[in-house]
Coordinates of C-alpha atoms (C1' of nucleotides) in Angstrom, one line a residue:
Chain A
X283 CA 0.0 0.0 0.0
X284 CA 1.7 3.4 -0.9
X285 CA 0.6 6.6 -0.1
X286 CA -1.7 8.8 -2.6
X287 CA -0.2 11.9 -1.6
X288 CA 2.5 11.5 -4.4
X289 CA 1.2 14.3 -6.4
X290 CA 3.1 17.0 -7.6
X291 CA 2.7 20.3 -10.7
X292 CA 5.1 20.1 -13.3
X293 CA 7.2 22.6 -13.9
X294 CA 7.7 22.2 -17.3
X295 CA 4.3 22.4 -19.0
X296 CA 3.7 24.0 -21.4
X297 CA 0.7 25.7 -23.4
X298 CA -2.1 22.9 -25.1
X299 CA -1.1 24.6 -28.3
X300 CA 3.0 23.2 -28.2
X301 CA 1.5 19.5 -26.6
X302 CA 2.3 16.8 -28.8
X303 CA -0.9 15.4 -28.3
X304 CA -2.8 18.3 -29.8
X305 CA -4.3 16.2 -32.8
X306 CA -5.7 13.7 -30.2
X307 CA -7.2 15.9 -27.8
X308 CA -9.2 18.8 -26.9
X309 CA -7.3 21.1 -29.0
X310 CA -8.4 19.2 -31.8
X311 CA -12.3 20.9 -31.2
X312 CA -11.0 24.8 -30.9
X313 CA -9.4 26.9 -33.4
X314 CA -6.3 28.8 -32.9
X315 CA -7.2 31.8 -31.1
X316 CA -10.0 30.2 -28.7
X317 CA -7.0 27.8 -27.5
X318 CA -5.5 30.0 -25.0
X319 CA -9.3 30.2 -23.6
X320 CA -8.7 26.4 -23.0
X321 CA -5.1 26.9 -21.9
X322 CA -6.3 29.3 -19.3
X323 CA -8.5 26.8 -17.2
X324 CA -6.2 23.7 -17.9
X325 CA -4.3 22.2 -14.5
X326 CA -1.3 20.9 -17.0
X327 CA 0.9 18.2 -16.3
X328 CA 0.2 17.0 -12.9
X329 CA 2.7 14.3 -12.0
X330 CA 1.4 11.0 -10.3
X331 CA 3.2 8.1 -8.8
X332 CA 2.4 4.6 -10.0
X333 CA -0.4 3.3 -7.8
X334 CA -1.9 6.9 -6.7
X335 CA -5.3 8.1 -7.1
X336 CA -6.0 10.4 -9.4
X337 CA -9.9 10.8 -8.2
X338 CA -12.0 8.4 -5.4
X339 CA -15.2 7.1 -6.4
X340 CA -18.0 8.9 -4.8
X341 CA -15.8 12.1 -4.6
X342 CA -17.2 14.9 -5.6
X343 CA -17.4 15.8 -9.6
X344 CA -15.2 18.3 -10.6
X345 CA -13.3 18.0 -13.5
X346 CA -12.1 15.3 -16.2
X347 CA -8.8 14.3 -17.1
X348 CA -6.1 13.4 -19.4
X349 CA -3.4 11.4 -19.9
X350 CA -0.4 13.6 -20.9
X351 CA 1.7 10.4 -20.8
X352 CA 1.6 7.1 -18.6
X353 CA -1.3 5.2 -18.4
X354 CA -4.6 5.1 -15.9
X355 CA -6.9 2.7 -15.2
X356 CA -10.3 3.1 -14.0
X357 CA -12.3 0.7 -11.2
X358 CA -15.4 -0.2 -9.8
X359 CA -16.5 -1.0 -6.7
X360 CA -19.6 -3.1 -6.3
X361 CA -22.0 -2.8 -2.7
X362 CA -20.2 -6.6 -2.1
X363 CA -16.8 -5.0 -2.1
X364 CA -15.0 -6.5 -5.0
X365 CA -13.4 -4.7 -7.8
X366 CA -14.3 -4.4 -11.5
X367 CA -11.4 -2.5 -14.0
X368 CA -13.8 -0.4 -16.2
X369 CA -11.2 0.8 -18.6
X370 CA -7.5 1.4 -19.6
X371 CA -6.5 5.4 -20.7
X372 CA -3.1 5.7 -22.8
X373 CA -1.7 9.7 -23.9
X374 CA -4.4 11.5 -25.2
X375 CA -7.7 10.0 -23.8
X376 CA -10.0 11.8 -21.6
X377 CA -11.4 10.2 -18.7
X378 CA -13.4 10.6 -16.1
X379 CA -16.8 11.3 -17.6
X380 CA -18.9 8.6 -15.8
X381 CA -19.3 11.4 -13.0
X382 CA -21.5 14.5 -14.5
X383 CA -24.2 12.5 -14.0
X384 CA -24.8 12.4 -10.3
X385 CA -22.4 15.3 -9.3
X386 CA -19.7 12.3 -8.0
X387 CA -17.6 9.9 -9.8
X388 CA -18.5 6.6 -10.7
X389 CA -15.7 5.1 -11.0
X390 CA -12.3 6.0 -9.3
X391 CA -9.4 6.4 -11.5
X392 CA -5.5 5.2 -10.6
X393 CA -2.0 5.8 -12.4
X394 CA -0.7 2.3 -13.8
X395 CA 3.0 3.9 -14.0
X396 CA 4.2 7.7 -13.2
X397 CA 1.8 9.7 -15.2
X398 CA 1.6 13.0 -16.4
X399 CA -2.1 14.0 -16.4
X400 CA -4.2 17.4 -17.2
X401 CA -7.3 18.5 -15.2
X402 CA -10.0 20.6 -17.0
X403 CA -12.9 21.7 -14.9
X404 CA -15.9 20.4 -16.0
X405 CA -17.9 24.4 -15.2
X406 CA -14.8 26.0 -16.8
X407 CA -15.3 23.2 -20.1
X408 CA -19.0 23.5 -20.4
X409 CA -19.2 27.1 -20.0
X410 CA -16.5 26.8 -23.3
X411 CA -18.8 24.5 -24.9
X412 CA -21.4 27.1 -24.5
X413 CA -19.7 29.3 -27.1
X414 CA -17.5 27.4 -28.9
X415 CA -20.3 24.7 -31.1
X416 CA -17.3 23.1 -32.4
X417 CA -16.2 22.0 -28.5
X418 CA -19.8 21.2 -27.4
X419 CA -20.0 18.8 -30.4
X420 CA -16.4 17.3 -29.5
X421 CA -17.7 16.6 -25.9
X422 CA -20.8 14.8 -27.1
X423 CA -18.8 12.8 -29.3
X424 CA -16.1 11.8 -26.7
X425 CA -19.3 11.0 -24.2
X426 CA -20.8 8.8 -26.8
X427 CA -18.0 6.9 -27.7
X428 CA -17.4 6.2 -24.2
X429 CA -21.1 4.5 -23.8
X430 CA -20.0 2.8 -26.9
X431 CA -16.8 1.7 -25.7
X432 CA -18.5 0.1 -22.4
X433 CA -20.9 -1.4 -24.6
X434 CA -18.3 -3.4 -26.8
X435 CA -17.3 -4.2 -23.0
X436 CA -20.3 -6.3 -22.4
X437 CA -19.7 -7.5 -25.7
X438 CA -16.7 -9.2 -25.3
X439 CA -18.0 -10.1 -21.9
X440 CA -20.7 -12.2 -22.9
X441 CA -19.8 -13.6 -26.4
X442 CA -16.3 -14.4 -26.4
X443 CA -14.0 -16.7 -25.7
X444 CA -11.2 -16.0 -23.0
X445 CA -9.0 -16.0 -26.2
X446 CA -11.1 -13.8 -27.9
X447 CA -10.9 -11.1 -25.4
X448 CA -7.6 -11.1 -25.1
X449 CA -7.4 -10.9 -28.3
X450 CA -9.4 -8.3 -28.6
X451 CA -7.7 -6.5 -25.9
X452 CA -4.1 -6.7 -27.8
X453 CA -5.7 -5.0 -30.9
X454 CA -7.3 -2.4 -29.5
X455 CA -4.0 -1.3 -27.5
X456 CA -2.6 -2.2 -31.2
X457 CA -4.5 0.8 -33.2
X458 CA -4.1 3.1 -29.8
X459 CA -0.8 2.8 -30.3
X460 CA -1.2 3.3 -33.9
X461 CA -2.8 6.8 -33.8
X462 CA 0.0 7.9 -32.0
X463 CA 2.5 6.7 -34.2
X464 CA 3.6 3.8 -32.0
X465 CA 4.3 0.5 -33.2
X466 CA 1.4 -1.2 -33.7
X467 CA 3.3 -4.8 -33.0
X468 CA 5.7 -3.9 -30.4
X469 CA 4.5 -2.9 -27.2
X470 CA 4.8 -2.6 -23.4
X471 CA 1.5 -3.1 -21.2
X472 CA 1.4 -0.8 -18.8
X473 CA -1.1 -2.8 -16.5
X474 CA -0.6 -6.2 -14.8
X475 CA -2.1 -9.2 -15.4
X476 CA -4.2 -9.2 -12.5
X477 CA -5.7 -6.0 -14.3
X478 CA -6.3 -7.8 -17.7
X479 CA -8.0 -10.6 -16.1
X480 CA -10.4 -8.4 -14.2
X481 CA -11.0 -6.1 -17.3
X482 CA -11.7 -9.1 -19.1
X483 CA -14.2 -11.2 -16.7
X484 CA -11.6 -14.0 -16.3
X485 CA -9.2 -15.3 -13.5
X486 CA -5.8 -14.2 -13.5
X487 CA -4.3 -18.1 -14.7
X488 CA -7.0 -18.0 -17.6
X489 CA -5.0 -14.7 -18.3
X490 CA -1.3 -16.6 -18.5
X491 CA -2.6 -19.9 -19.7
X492 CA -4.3 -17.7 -22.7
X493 CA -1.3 -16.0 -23.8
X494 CA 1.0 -19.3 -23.6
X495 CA -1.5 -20.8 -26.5
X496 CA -1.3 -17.7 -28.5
X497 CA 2.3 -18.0 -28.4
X498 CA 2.3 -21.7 -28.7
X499 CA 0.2 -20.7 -32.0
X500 CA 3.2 -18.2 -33.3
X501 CA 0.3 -15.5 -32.6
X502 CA 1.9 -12.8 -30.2
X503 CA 5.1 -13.2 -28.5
X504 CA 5.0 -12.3 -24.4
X505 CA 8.2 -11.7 -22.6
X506 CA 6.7 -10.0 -19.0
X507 CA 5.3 -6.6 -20.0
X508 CA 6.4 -6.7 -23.7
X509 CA 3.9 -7.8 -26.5
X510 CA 4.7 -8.4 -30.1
X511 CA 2.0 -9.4 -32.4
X512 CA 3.0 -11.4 -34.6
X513 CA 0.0 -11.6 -37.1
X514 CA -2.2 -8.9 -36.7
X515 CA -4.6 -10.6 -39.5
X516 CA -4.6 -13.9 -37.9
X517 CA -5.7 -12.7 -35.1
X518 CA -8.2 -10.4 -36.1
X519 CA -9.7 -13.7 -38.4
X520 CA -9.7 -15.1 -35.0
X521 CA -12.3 -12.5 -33.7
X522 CA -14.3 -12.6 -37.1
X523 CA -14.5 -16.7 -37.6
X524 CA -17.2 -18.1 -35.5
X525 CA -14.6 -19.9 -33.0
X526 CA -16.3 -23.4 -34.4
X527 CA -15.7 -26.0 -31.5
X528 CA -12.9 -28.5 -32.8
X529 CA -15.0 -31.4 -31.6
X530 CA -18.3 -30.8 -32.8
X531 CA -17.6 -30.4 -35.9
X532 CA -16.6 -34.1 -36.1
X533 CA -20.0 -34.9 -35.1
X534 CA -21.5 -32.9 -37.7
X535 CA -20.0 -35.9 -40.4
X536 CA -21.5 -38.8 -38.5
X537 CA -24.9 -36.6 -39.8
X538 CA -26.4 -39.2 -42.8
Chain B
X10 CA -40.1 -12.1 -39.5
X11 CA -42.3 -8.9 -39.6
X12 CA -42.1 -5.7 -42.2
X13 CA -40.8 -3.2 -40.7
X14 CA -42.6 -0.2 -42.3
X15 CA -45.3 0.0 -39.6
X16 CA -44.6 3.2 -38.5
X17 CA -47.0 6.2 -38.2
X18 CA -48.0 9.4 -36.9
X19 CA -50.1 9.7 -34.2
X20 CA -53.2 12.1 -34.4
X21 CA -53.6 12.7 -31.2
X22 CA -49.8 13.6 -30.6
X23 CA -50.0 16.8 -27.8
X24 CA -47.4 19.2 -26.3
X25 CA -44.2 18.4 -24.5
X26 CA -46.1 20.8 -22.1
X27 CA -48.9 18.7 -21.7
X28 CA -47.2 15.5 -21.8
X29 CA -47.8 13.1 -18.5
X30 CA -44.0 12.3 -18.7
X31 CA -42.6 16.1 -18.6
X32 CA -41.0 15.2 -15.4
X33 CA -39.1 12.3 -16.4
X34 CA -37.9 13.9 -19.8
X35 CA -36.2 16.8 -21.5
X36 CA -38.5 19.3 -20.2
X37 CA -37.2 18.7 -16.5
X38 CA -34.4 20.8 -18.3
X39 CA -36.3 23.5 -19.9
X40 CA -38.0 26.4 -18.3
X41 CA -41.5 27.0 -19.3
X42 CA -40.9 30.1 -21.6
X43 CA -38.3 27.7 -23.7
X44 CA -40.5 24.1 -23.8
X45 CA -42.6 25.9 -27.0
X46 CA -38.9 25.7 -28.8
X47 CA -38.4 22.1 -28.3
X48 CA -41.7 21.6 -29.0
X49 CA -41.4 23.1 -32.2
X50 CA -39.0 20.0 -33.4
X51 CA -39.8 17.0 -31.7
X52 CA -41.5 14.8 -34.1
X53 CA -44.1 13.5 -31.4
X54 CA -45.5 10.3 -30.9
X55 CA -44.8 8.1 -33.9
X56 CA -46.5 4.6 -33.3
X57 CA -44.2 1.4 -33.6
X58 CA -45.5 -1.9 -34.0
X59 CA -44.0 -4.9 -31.8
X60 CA -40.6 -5.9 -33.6
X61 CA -40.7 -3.0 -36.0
X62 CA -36.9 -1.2 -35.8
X63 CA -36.7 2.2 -34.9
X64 CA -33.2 2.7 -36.1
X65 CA -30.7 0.4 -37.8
X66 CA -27.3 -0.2 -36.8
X67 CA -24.7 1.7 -38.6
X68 CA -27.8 4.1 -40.0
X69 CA -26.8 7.5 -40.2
X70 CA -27.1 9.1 -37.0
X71 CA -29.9 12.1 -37.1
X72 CA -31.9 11.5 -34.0
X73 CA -32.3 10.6 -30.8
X74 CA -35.2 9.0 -29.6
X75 CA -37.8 9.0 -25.9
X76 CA -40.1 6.4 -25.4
X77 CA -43.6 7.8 -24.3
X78 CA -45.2 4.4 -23.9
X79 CA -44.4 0.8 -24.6
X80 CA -40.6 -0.9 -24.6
X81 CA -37.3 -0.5 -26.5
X82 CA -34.5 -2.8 -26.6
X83 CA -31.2 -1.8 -28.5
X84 CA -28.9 -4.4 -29.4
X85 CA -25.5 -4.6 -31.2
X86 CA -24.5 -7.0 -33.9
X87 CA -21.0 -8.1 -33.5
X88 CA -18.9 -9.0 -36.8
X89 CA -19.1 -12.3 -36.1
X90 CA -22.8 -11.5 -36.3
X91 CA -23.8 -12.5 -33.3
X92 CA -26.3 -9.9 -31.5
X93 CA -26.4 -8.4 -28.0
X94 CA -29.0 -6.8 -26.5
X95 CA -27.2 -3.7 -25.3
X96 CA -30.4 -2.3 -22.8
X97 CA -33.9 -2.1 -22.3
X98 CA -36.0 1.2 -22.5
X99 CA -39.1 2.4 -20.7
X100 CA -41.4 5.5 -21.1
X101 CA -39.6 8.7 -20.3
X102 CA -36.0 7.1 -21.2
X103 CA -33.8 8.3 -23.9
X104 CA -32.2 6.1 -26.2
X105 CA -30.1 6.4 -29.5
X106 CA -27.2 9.1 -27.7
X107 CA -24.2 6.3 -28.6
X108 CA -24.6 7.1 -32.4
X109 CA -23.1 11.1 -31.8
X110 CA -19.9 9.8 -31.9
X111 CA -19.0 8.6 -35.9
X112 CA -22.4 9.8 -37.2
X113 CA -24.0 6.7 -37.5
X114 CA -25.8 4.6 -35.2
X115 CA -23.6 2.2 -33.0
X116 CA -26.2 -0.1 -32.0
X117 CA -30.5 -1.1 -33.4
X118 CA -33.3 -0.1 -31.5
X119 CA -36.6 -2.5 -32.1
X120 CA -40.3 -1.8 -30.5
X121 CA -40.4 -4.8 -27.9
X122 CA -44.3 -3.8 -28.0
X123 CA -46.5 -1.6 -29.8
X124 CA -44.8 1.8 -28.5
X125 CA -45.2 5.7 -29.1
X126 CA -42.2 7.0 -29.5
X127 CA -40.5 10.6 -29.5
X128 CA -38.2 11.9 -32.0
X129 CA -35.6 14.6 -32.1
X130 CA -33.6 15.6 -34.4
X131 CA -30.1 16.0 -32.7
X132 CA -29.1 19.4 -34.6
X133 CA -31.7 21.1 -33.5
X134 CA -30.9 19.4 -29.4
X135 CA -27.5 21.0 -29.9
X136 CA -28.3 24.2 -31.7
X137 CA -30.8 24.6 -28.5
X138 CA -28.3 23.2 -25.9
X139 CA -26.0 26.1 -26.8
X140 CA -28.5 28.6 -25.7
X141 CA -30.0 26.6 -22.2
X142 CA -27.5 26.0 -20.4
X143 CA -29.5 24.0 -18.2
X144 CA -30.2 22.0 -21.3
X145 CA -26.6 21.2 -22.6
X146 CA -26.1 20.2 -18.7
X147 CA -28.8 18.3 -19.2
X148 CA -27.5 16.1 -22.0
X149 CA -24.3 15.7 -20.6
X150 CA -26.1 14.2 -17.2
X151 CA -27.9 12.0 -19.7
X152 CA -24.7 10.7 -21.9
X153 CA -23.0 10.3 -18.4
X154 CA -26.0 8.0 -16.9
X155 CA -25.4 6.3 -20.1
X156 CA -21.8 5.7 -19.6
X157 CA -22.7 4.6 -16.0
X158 CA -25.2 2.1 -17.1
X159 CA -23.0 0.4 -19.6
X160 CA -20.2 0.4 -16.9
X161 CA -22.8 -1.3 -14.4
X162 CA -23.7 -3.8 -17.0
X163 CA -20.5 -4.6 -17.7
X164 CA -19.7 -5.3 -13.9
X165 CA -22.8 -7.6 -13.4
X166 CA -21.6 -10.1 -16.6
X167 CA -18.1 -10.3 -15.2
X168 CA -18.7 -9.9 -11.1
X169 CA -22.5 -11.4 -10.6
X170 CA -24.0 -15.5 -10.9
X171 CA -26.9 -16.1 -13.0
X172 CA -29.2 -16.0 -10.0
X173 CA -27.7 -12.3 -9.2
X174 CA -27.9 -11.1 -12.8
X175 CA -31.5 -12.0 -12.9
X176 CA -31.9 -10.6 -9.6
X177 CA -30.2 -7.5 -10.9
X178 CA -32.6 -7.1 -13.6
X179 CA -36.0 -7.5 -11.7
X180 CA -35.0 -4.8 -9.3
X181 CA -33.5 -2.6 -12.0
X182 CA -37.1 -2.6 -13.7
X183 CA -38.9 -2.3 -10.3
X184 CA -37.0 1.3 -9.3
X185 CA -37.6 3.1 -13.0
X186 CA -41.2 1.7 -12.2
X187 CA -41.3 3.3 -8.9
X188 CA -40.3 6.5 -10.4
X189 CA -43.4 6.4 -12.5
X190 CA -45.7 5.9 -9.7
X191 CA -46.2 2.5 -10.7
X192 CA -46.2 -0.7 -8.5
X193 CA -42.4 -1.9 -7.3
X194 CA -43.8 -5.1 -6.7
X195 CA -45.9 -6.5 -9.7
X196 CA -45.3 -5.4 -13.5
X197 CA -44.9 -7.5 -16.5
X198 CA -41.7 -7.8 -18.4
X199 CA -41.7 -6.2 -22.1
X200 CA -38.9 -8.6 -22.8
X201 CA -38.9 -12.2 -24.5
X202 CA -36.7 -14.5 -22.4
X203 CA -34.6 -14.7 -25.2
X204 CA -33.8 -10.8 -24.9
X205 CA -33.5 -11.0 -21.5
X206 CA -31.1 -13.7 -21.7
X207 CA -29.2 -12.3 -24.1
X208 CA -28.8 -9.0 -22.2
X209 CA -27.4 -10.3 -19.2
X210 CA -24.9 -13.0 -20.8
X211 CA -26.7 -16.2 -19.9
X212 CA -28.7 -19.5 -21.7
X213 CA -32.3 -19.3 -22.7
X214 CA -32.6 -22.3 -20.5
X215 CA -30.6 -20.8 -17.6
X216 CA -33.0 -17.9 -16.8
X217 CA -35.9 -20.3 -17.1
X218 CA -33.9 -22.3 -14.2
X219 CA -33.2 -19.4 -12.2
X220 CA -37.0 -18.1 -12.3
X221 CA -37.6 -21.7 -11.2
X222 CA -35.1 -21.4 -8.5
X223 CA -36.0 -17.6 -7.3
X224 CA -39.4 -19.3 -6.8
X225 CA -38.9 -21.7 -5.0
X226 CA -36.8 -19.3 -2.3
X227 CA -40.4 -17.4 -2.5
X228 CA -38.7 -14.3 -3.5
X229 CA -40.2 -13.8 -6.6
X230 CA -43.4 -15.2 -8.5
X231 CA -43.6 -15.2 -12.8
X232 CA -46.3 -16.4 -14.7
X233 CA -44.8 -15.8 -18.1
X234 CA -44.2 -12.5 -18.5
X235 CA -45.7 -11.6 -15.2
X236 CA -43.3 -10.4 -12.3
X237 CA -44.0 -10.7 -8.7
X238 CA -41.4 -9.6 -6.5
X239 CA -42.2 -10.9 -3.2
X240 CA -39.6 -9.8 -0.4
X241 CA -37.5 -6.8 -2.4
X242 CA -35.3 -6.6 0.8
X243 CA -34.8 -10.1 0.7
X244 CA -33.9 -9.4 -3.1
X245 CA -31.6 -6.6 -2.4
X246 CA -29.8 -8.2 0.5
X247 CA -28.8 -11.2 -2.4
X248 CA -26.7 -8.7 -4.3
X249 CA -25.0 -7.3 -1.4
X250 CA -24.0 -10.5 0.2
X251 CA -20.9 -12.2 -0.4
X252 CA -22.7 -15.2 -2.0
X253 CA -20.8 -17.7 -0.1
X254 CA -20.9 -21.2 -1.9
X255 CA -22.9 -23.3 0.6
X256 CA -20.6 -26.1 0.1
X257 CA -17.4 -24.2 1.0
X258 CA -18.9 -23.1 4.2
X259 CA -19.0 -26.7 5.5
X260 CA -15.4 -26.9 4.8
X261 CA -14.1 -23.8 6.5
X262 CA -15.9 -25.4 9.8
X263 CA -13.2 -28.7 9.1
X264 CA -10.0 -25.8 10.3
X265 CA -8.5 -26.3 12.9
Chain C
dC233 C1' -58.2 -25.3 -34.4
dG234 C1' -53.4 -26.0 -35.7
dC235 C1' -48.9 -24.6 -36.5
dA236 C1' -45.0 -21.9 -35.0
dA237 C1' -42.7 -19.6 -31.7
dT238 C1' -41.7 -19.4 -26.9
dC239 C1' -40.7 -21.5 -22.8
dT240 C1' -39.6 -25.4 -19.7
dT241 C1' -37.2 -29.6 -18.3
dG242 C1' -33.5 -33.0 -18.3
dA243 C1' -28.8 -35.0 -19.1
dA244 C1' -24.0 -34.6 -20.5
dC245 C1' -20.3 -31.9 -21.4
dA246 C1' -17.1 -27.8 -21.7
dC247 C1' -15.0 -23.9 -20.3
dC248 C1' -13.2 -21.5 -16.9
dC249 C1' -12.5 -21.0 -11.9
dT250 C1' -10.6 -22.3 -7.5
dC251 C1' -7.2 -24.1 -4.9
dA252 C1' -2.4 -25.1 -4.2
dA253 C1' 2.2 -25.1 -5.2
dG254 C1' 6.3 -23.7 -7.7
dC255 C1' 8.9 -20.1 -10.0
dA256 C1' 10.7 -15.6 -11.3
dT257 C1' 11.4 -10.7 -10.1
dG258 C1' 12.7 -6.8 -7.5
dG259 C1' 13.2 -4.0 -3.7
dT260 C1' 15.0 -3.9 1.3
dG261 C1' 18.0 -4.4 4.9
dG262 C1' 21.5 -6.8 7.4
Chain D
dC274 C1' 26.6 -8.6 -1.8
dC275 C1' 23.5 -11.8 -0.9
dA276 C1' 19.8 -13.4 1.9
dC277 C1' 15.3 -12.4 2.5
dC278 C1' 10.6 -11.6 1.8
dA279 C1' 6.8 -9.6 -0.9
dT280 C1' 4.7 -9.4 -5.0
dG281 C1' 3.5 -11.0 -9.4
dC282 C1' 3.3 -14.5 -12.6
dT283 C1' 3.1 -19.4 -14.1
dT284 C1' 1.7 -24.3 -14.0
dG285 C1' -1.0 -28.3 -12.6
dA286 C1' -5.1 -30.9 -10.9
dG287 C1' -10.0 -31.1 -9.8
dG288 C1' -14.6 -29.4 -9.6
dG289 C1' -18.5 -26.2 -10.4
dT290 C1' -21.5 -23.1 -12.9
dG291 C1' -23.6 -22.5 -16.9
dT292 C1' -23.9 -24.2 -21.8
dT293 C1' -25.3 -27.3 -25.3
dC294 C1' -28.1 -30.6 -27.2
dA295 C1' -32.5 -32.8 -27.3
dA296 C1' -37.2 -33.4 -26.3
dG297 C1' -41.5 -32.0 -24.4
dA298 C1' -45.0 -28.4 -22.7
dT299 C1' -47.2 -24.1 -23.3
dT300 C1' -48.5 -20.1 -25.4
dG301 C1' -50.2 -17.2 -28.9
dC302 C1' -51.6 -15.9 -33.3
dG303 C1' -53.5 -16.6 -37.9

DNA sequence: CGCAATCTTGAACACCCTCAAGCATGGTGG
DNA sequence: CCACCATGCTTGAGGGTGTTCAAGATTGCG
């Protein structure tokens, strides 16, 4: 257990107009000379220790977040006590929306490694979204694909395979990755396994016995924390082809 | 397998003013004064027949959508194409807000009964979200409830048993009834076993056992679609408790 | 009334979980 | 520096919850 007290500004940020991740995120929505509008009510760069908080769930609402660099995970926690990983945020991804809705956060939200983060206050962004159309829009779209992206959750919860969704988990880091120009074959996870398997529904061995058969199939190679896909088609067929039960279908010939 | 094209108009179509669900819906947002301008472009009331689809997935995205009496179920198609039924919607619920994001819609929505249903175009939301403030918070609360409910979902199919999910469900439905000053007790499900099997991860033929099971604890009584919950406290107390396997507990009794 | 769809019931099996132990890894302190 | 322990990850064996398959009961609608 560490201490959540590990937060600190950074005295090096700079302005959202020289950020690097200015074609991912909110500057994306404003033109040029609104930016500095944003600028002014942006809490840049707060540094956070891996394993602190970044919000509590049940705090109060105030403001969403994102990653600058590192990566965050967000959790739930059911009435019975145990935990459910809602969602992984790399450089560029907003979270902590789940909260406008009830004036406290739904979720709380937790640095995977030493993160950089920005805070935007939620009055500060929606009285911006008042005037700027082009923002308001942006936030309804980042919202919506956020209840889209929970849905694919249940998805994968309920349809697939334990393969499957790690699978699927591997290529969506992949194309993450991708719109940052990362490799979209080599990469570190930032979160452990234990976080995969709860993300995923499934028991941490499912989690290591998984990835030893796709290596065993030349799919992805695991070393720790270090993924390389190996064939991003093949396993994107996997999620497409109806995962046909090896046996069964040699019952199907005994058929007359 | 039904047409589709049994949609209509309704004649007898009235205000948003004047509507019996005003306090469930947008117009909890809207002072008086304001209400005539969303009346002006909500298309109001159109009638669906039982299985007729009010949007298809991957349709461009123009509306969203209220219902003002019957049921809704959307529901996803994966590209495996399998479906799953993504959530259920009762009169004075919004649906259709996860299609902002690319322009089209993410998921179907289907009548699950013969329903009225509210239209409105999103432009015009937006166009009138910019000038009531209360409104654009408004929206965001409601993409953020989304968000929340999706999340929730996504916990029960990874965290809960069949017994719980079912559980889940029943006392889901009996709080949005409450809030319509309808009984908490006894209502009828909208929802084919099928559908509800299918939303919360499980077997046709499991949720038929578990509805056996549930009645047999005299917690709940069905006759086909008809609900009966019998001890909601008994109900709630289900979720919250650690479920302790019954078998287990004989063998932590064996220690020393 | 009769057929089709929906729902229930039963038996066998599969997938994944639980439990338990062994194996790396890394940080700490003697 | 290495022993030491904590933590995280892997591997193996066995069992449970829910699925699948198959058949029968019920409902509902033309």
């Amino acid at each position: 257990m560490k201490l959540t007290s590990n937060r600190s500004p950074n005295p090096l940020s700079s302005s959202c107009e020289q950020c690097g991740l200015s074609n991912l995120c909110l500057p994306l929505a404003i033109a040029g000379e609104d930016l500095s509008r944003l600028d002014a009510v942006v809490k840049r760069d707060s540094m956070y220790a891996r394993g602190s908080k970044v919000f509590a769930q049940n705090a109060p609402f105030t403001s969403c977040f994102v990653v600058k660099s590192g990566a965050v995970k967000t959790s739930m926690m059911s009435e019975r006590g145990d935990e459910k990983v809602l969602g992984f945020y790399l450089p560029g991804e907003m979270f902590g929306l789940d909260g406008v809705n009830d004036g406290a956060y739904a979720c709380s939200a937790e640095a995977l490694e030493r993160s950089a983060i920005c805070e935007i206050p939620f009055e500060h962004l929606e009285q911006l979204a008042r005037e700027l159309p082009h923002l308001q829009r942006y936030l309804f779209r980042l919202m919506s694909r956020e209840i889209h992206g929970a849905e694919e959750l249940s998805m994968l919860l309920s349809k697939n395979t334990a393969d499957e969704r790690i699978v699927s988990l591997f290529l969506t880091l992949s194309s993450r990755h991708a719109r940052r120009r990362l490799s979209p074959t080599r990469f570190s996870l930032p979160m452990s396994r234990g976080d995969i398997a709860n993300f995923l529904g499934l028991a941490v061995e499912t989690v290591s016995r998984v990835l030893n058969r796709l290596q065993s199939q030349h799919l992805v190679k695991v070393n720790g924390r270090t993924v390389e896909l190996l064939d991003i088609e093949a396993l994107q067929r996997q999620l497409q082809q109806p995962a046909e039960p090896c046996i069964s279908a040699i019952k199907l010939m005994d058929r007359p």
